Coordinates of C-alpha atoms in Angstrom, one line a residue:
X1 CA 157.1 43.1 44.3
X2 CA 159.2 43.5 40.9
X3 CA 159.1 47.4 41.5
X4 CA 159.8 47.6 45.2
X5 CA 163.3 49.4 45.3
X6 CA 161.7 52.6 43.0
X7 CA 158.6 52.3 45.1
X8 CA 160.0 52.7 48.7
X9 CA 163.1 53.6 50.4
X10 CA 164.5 51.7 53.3
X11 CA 162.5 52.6 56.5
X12 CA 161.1 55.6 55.0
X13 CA 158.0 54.2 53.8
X14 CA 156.3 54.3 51.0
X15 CA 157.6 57.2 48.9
X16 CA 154.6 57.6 46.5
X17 CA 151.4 58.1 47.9
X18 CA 149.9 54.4 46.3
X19 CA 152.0 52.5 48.7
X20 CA 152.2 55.2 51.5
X21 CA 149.5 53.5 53.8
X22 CA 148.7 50.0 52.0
X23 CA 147.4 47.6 54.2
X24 CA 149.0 44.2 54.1
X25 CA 147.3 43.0 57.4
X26 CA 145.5 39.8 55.7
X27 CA 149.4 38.6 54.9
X28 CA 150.5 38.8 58.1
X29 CA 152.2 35.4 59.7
X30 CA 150.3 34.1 56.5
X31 CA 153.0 31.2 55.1
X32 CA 151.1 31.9 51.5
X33 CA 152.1 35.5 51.4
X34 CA 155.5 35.3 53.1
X35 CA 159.6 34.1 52.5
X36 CA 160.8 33.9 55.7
X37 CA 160.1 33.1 58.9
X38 CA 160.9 34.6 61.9
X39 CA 161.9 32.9 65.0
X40 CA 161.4 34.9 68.1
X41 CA 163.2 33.1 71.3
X42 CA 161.7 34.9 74.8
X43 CA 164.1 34.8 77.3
X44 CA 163.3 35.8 81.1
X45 CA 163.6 39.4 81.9
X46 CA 166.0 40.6 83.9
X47 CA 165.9 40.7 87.7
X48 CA 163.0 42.7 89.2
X49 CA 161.5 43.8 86.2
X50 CA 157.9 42.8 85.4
X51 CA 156.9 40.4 82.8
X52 CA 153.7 40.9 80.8
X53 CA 151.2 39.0 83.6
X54 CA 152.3 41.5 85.9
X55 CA 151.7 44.2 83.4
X56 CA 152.1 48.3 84.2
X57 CA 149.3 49.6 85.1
X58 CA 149.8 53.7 84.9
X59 CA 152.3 56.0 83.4
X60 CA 154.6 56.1 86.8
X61 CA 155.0 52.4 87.5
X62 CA 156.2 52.1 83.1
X63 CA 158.5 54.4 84.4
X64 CA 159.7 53.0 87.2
X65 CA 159.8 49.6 85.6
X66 CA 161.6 51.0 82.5
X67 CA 164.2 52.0 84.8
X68 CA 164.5 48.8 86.4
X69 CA 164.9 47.0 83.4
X70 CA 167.5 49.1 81.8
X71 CA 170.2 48.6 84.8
X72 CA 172.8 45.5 83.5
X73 CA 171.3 45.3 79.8
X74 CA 173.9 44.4 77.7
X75 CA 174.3 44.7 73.8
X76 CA 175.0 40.7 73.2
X77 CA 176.5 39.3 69.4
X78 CA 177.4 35.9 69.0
X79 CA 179.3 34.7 66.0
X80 CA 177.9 35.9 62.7
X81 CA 175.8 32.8 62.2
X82 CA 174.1 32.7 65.8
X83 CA 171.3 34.4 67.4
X84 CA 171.0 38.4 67.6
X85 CA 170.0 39.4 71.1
X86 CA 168.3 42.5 70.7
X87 CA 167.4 43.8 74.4
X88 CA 169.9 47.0 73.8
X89 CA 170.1 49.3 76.6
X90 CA 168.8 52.5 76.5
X91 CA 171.3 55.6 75.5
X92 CA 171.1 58.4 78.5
X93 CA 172.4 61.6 78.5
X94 CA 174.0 61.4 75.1
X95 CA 176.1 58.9 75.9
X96 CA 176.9 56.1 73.7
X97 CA 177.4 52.5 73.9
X98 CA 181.3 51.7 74.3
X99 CA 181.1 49.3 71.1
X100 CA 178.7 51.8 69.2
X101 CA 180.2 51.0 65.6
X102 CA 179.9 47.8 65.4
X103 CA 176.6 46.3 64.6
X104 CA 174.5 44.0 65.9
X105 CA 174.5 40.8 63.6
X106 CA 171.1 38.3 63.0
X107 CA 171.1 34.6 63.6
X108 CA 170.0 33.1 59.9
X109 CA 170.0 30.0 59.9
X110 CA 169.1 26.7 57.8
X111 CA 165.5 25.6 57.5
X112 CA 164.3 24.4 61.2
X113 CA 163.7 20.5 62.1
X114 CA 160.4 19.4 62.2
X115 CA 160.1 20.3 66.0
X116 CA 161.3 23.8 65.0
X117 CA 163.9 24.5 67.8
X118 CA 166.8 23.6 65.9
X119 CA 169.2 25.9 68.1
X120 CA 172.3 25.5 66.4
X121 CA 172.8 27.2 62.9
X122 CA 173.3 24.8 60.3
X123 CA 176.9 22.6 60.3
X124 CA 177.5 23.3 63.8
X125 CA 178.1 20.5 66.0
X126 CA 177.0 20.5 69.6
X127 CA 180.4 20.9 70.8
X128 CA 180.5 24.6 69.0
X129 CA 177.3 25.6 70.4
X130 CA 178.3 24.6 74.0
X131 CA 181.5 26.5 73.6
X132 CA 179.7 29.8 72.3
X133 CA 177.0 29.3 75.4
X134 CA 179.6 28.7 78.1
X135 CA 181.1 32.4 77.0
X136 CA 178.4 34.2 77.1
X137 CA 175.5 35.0 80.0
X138 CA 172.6 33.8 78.0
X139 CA 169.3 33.2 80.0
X140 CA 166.8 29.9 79.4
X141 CA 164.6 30.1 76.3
X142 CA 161.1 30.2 77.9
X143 CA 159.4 30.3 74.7
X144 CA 159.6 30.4 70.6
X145 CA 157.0 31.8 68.4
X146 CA 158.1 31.3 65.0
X147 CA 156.4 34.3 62.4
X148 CA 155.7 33.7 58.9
X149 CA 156.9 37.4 57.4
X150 CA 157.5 39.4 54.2
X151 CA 161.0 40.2 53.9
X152 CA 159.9 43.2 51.7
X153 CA 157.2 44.6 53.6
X154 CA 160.0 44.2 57.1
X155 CA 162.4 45.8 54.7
X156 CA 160.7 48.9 53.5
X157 CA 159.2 50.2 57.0
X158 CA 162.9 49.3 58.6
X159 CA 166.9 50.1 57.8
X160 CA 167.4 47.3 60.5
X161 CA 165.6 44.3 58.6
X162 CA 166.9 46.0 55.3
X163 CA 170.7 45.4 56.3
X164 CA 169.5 42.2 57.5
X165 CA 167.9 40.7 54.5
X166 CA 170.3 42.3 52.0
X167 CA 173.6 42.0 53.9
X168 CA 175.2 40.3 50.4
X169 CA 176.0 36.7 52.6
X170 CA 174.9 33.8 51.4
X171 CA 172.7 33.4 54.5
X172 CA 170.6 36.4 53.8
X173 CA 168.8 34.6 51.2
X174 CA 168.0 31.9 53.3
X175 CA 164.4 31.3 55.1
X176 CA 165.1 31.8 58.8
X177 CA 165.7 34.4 61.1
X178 CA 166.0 34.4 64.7
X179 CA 165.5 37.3 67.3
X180 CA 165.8 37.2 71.5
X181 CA 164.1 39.1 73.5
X182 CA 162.7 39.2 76.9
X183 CA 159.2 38.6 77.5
X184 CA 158.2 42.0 78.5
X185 CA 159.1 43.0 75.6
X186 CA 157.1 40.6 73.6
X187 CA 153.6 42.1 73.3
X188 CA 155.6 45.4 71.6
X189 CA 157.5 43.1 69.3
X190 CA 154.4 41.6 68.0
X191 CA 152.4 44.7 67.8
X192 CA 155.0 46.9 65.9
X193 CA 155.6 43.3 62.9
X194 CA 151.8 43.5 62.7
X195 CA 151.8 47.8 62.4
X196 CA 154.2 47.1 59.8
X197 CA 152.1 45.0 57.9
X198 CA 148.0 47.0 58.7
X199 CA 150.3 50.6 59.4
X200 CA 147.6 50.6 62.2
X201 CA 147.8 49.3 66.1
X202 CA 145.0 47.5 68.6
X203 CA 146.7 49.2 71.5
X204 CA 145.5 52.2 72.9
X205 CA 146.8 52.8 76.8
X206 CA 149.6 55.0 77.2
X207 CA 151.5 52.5 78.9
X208 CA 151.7 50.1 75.8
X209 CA 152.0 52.4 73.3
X210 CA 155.3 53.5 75.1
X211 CA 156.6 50.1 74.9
X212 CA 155.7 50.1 71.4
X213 CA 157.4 53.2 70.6
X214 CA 160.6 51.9 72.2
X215 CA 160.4 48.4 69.8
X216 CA 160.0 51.1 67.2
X217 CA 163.1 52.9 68.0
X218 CA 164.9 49.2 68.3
X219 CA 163.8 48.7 65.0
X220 CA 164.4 51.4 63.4
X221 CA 160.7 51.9 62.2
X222 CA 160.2 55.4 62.1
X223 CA 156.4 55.5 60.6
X224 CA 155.4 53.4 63.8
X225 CA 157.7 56.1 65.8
X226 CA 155.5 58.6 64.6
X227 CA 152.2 56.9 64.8
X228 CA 152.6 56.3 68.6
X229 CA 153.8 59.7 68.8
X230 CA 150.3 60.9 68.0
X231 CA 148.4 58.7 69.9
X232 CA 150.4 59.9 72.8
X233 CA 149.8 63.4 72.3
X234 CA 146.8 63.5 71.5
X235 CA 145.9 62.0 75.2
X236 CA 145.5 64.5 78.3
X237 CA 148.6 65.5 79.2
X238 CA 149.7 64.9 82.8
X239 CA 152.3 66.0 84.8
X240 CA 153.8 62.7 85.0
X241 CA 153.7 62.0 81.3
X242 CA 155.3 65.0 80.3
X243 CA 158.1 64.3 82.6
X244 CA 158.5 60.7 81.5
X245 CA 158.0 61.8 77.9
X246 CA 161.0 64.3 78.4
X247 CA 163.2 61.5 79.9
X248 CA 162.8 58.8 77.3
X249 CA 166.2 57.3 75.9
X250 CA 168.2 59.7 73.7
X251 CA 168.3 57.7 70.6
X252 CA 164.3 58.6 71.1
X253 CA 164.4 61.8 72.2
X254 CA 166.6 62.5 69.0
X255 CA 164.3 60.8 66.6
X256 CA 162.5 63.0 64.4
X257 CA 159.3 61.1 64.6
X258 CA 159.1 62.0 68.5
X259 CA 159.7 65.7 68.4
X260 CA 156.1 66.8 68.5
X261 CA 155.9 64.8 71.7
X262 CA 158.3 66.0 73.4
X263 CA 157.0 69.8 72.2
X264 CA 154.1 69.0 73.4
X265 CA 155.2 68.0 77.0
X266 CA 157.7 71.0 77.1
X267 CA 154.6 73.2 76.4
X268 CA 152.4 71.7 78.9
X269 CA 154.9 72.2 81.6
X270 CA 156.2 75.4 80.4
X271 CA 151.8 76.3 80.7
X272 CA 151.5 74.8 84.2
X273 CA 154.4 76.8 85.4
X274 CA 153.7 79.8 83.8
X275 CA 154.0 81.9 86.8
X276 CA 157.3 80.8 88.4
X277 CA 156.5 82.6 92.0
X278 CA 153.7 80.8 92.5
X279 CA 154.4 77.8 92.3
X280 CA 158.2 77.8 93.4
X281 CA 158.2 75.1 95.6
X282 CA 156.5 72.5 92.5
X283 CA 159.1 73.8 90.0
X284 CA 162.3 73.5 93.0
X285 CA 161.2 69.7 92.9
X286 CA 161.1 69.2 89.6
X287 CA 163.7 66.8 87.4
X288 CA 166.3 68.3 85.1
X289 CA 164.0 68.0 82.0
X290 CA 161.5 69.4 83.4
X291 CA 163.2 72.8 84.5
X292 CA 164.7 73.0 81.4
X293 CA 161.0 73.2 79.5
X294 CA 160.0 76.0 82.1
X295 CA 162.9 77.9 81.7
X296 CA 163.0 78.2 78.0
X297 CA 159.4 79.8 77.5
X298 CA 159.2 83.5 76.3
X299 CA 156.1 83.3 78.3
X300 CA 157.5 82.7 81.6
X301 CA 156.0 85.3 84.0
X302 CA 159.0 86.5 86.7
X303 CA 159.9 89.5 88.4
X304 CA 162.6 89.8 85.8
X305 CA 165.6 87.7 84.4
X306 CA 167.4 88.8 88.0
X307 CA 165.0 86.3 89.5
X308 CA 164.9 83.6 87.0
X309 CA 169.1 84.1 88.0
X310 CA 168.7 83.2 91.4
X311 CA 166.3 80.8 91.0
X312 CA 168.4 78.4 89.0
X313 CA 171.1 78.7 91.5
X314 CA 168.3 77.8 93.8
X315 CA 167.0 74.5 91.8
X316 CA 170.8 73.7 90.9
X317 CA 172.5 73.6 94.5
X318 CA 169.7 72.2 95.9
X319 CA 169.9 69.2 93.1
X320 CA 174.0 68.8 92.6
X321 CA 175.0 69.6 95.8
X322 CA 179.0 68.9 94.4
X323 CA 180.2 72.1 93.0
X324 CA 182.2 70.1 90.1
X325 CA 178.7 68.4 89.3
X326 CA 176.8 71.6 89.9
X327 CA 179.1 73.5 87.5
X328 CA 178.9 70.7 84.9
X329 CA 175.2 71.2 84.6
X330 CA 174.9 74.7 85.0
X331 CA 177.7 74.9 81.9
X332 CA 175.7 72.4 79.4
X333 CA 172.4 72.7 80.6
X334 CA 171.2 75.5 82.9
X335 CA 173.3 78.3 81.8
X336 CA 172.1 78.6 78.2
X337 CA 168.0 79.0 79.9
X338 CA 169.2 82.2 81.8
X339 CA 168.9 85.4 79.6
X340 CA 171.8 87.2 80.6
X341 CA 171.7 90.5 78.2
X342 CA 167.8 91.1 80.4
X343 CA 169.8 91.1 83.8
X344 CA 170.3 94.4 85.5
X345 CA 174.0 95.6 85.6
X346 CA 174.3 95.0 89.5
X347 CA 173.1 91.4 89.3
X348 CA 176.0 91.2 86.3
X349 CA 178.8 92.3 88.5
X350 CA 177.3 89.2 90.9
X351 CA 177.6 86.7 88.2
X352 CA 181.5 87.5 87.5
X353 CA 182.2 86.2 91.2
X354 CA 179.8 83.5 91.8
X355 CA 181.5 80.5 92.9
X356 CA 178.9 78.2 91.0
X357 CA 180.3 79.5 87.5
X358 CA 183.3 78.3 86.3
X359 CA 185.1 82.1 86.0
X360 CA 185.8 81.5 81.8
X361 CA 181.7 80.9 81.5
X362 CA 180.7 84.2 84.1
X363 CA 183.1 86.3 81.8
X364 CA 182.0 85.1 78.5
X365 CA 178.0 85.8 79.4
X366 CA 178.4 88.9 81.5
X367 CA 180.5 90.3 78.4
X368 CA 178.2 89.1 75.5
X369 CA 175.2 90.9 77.9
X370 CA 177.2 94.3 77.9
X371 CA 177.4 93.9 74.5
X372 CA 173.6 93.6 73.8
X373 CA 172.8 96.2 76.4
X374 CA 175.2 98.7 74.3
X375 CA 173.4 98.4 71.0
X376 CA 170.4 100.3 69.8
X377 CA 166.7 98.9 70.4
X378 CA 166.4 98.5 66.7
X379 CA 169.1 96.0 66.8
X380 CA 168.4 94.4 69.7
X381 CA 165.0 93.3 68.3
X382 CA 166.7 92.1 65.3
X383 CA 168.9 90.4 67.2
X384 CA 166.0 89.0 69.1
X385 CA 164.3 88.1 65.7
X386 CA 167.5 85.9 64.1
X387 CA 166.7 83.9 67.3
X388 CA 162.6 83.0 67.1
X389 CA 164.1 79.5 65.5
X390 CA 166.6 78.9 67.9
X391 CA 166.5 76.6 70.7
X392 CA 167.7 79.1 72.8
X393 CA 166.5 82.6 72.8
X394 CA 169.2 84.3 75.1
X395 CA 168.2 87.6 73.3
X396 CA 164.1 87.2 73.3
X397 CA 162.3 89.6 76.5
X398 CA 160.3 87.2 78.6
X399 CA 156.8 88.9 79.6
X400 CA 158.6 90.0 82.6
X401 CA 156.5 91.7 85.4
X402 CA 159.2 94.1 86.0
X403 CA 160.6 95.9 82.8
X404 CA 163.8 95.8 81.6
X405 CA 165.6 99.8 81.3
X406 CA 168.7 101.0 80.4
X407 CA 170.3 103.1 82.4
X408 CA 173.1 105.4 82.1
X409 CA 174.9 106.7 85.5
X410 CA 177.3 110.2 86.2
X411 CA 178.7 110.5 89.2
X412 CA 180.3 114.1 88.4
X413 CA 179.5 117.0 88.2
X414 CA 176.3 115.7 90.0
X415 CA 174.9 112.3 91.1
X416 CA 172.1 111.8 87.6
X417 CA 170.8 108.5 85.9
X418 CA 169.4 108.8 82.9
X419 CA 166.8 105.7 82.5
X420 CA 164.9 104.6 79.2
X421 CA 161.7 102.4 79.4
X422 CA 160.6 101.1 75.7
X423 CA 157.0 99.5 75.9
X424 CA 155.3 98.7 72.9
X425 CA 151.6 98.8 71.5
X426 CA 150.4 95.7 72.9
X427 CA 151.5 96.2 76.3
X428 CA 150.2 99.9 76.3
X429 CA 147.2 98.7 75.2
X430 CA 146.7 95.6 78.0
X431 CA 146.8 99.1 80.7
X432 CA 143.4 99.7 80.0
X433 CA 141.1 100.3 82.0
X434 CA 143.5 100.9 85.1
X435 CA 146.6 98.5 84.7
X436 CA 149.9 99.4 85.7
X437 CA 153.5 98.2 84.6
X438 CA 156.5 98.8 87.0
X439 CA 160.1 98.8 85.5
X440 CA 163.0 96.6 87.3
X441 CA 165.0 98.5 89.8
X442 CA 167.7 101.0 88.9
X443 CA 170.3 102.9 91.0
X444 CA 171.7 106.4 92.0
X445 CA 173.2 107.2 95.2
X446 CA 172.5 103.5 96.1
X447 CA 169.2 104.2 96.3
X448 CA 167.5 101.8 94.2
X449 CA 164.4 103.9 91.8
X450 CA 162.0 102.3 89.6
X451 CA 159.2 104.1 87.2
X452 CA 155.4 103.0 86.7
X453 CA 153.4 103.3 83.9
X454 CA 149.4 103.6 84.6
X455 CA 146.2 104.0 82.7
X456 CA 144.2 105.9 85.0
X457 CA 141.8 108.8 85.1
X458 CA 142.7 112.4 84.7
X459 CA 142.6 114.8 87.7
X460 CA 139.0 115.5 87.1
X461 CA 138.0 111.8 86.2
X462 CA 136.7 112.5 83.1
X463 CA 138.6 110.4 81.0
X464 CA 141.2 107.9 80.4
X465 CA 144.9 108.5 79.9
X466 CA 148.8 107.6 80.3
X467 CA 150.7 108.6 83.6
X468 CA 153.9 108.1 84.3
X469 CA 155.4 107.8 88.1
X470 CA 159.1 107.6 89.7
X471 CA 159.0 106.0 93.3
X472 CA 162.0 104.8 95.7
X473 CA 162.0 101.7 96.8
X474 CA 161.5 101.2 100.8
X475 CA 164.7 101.2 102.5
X476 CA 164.3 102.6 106.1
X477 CA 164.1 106.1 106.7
X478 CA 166.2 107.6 104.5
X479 CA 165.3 110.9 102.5
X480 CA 166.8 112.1 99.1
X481 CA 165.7 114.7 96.9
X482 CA 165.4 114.9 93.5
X483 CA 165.3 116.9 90.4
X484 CA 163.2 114.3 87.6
X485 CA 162.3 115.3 84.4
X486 CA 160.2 112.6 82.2
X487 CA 160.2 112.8 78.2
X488 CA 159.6 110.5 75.0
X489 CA 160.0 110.7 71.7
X490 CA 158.2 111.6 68.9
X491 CA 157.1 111.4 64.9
X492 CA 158.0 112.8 62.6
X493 CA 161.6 114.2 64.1
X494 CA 161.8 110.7 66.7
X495 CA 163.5 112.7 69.1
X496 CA 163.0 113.2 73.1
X497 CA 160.3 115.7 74.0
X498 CA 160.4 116.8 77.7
X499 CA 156.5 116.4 79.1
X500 CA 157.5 117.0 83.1
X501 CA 159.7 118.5 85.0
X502 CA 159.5 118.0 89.2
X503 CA 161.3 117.8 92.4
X504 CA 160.2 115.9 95.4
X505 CA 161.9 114.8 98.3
X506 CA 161.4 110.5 98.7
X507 CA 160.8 108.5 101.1
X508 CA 161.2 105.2 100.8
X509 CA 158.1 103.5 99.5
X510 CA 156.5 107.1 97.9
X511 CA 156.2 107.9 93.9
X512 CA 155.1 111.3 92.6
X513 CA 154.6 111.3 88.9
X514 CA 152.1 112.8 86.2
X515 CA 148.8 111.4 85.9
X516 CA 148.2 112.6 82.0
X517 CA 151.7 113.0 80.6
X518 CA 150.7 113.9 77.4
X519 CA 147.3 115.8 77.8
X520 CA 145.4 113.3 75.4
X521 CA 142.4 111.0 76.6
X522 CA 143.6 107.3 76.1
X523 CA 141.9 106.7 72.7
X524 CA 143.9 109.7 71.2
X525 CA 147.3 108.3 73.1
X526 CA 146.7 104.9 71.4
X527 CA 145.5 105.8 67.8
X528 CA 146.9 104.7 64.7
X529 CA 148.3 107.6 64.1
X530 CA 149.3 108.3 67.3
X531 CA 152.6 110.2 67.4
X532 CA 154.4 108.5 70.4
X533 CA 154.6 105.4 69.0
X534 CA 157.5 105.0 66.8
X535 CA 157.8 101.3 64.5
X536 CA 155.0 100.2 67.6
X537 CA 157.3 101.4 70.6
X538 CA 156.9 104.0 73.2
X539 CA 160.1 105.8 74.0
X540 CA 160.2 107.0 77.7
X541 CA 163.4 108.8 79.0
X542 CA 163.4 110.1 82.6
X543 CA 166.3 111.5 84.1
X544 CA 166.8 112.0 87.8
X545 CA 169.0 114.1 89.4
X546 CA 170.0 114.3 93.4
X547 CA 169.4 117.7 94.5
X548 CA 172.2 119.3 97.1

């Protein structure tokens, strides 16, 4: 033990591989191997919260019990020489216990009488010890278990029993140690000292390996933090278990050891939800955690960012029904999931006078979006790029069904839009054999437009190739018609080519289009060395016109 401090740090482990995963299991509770000895008082829980005979049984009643047993916990310290109760309560929601800085100090006290409850440290009289009871709300010991243990071993899996054992008093170099807990918490407590002696655990069920992780966290034993971690995940992933995994205690959530968890239960929701629109009513009902998972995934399949918009106003005023509380969330939270620079312009012009945003925020997004719009695609994607780390990705496309355009409007001398559709390789090349991609909806004349893009056959249906198609949205009976002209650009100069030129009169619900746009079969349109795409994009301009 001469050469522990260059062999480990403090609740790091071992930090050479000789002493990374040594087992010390045969020296557990062994007097023969050990300095110290741990006394662990077991008080009753609290009210309504189960005790180890009536043990959880599934994922959903941990949870439920977990929340039980957190209401009116209490961080308790007695004088410096008394007993450390260490039932702390769980940290929610980033918030902090009021008396965060100070910290919570260990009963170590003289060796034990021969009937080992000696309850009062060493020189105090009974008086003392009735005093320190009467002020605080201590419960009935039920139990003692006094551990033989290894104040090195304790101390080089945990910064807790480090401090405690080298806290440079006097008592720290004395044999005995007490801990309270309650006695639901007492199968964890013994599991995680014997983990930190075998770096190994008997448990197996989901339900006690959560209550071991949170000991772990108590602790401060990060190496058992992250070998429940990957027990956890690598069990099937439920619905419920992601959702509980997602709303354990912040100091967990926070804990490095945890965050492959918790990526792994936002990716399993973010999967079962893929497609938002079919299962709406599911993802309306889920928790705040849960939505949040959902909503950050590039992979989210929606209509377009316009719907993922309205959707979260949706989920949020059905949730915080208080407009301070609803504007609280959607601020910190919710706001930061929508993907503001993919929303059209007219949706935009919505967000500036929705009541549901606090007017400083709607400005701020709206105008950040405007900026991203006005930049050039080659930017945008880098801009896109700088974010694939991020925890947000406010400027990463989601596989949207309808494709974001950019659209530039003149209202004299003529009513014209000029729209540009970008798709790239990939997308182009999921068309075939007779896919289609419509682009979100643009405006002229109020009427709202939108292109397609289809792999289809050619007018004598003897081969593959790319059409392109402008059709009006169904809106009554009204008529308009329509100069278009559809173009793209091309290698080497990388400017627009015009490939149509039409006029038709819509309807609402028509399209009128070309069926091979650029008089090549399919394999010629998608070759390497095809000259449409430019850096992997396809350029598509179409520009309409309203004929009077």
């Amino acid at each position: 033990m001469a050469n522990m401090e260059s062999d480990f740090s403090p609740g790091g482990g071992a930090s050479g591989s000789v002493a990374a995963d040594a087992d010390f299991g045969f020296a557990f509770d062994d007097s023969n191997f050990s300095d110290r000895v741990l006394r662990i008082e077991i008080i009753p829980d609290l009210p309504e919260s189960k005790s180890d005979s009536d043990a959880c049984s599934s994922i959903a009643d941990w949870a439920r019990n977990r929340k039980r047993r957190r209401e009116g916990v209490d961080v308790i310290v007695q004088d410096e020489e008394q007993v450390l109760n260490c039932n702390l309560p769980d940290t929610e929601d980033g918030l902090a216990y009021e008396n965060q800085d100070e910290e919570a100090v260990a009963m170590i006290e003289e060796p034990l009488s021969d009937d080992g409850f000696n309850l009062n440290p060493a020189g105090d009289d009974d008086d003392h010890g009735n005093a320190s009871s009467q002020n605080m709300d201590f419960s009935t010991v039920l139990r003692v278990r006094n551990i033989h243990i290894s104040s090195p071993i304790l101390a080089a899996k945990s910064p807790f029993f480090y401090k405690l054992f080298s806290n440079g008093m006097k008592e720290s170099e004395q044999r005995h140690v007490t801990l309270q807990i309650h006695v639901s918490e007492e199968a964890a407590l013994l599991d995680l000292l014997h983990f930190m002696y075998s770096n190994t655990l008997s448990t197996t069920t989901p339900t006690a390996l959560l209550d071991v992780l949170m000991a772990a966290d108590k602790f401060e034993v990060a190496s058992c933090m992250r070998y429940c971690s990957r027990l956890l995940r690598n069990l099937p992933m439920t619905l419920e278990s992601a959702l509980l995994y997602l709303d354990l205690p912040s100091s967990v959530l926070m804990a490095d050891a945890v965050q492959a968890l918790t990526e792994a239960a936002n990716q399993f929701l973010a999967a079962q939800y893929k497609d938002i629109t079919k299962f709406q009513e599911d993802v309306l009902n889920l928790p705040l955690a849960g939505i949040e998972a959902v909503l950050s995934s590039d992979d989210l399949q929606v209509a377009s960012e316009d719907a993922v918009y309205d959707f979260v106003l949706k989920w949020a005023r059905n949730h915080y029904p208080k407009l301070e509380e609803r504007r609280e969330v959607l601020a910190t939270r919710l706001g930061r999931l929508i993907r503001f620079p993919y929303m059209t312009c007219r949706k935009l012009k919505k967000v500036l006078t929705c009541n549901d945003f606090e007017p400083e925020l709607a400005s701020k997004v709206v105008l950040e979006a405007l900026f991203f719009k006005a930049e050039t695609s080659y930017r945008q994607r880098t801009l896109a790029a700088e974010e694939a780390n991020a925890t947000y990705h406010r400027f990463v496309e989601r596989a949207y069904k309808y494709r974001p355009v950019k659209v530039v409007e003149f209202e004299l001398p003529r009513q014209q839009c000029v729209v540009h559709l970008d798709l790239n390789h990939e997308e182009c090349a999921h068309l075939f054999p007779a896919g289609r991609v419509y682009s979100q909806a643009f405006h002229l004349a109020g009427q709202g437009f939108f292109l397609s893009a289809h792999c289809n056959m050619d007018q004598q249906s003897s081969f593959h190739c790319f059409g392109l198609f402008l059709g009006m949205q169904e809106k009554g009976s009204v008529s308009f018609a329509v100069d278009y002209e559809f173009a793209a650009r091309t290698k080497p100069s990388e400017e627009y080519a015009s490939k149509y030129k039409g006029n038709y009169t819509f309807t609402g619900g028509k399209a009128v289009g070309y069926r091979n746009l650029f008089s090549l079969p399919w394999t010629a349109f998608m070759a390497d060395d095809s000259i449409y795409f430019i850096k992997g994009v396809l350029h598509l301009r179409a520009e309409l016109t309203i004929r009077h």
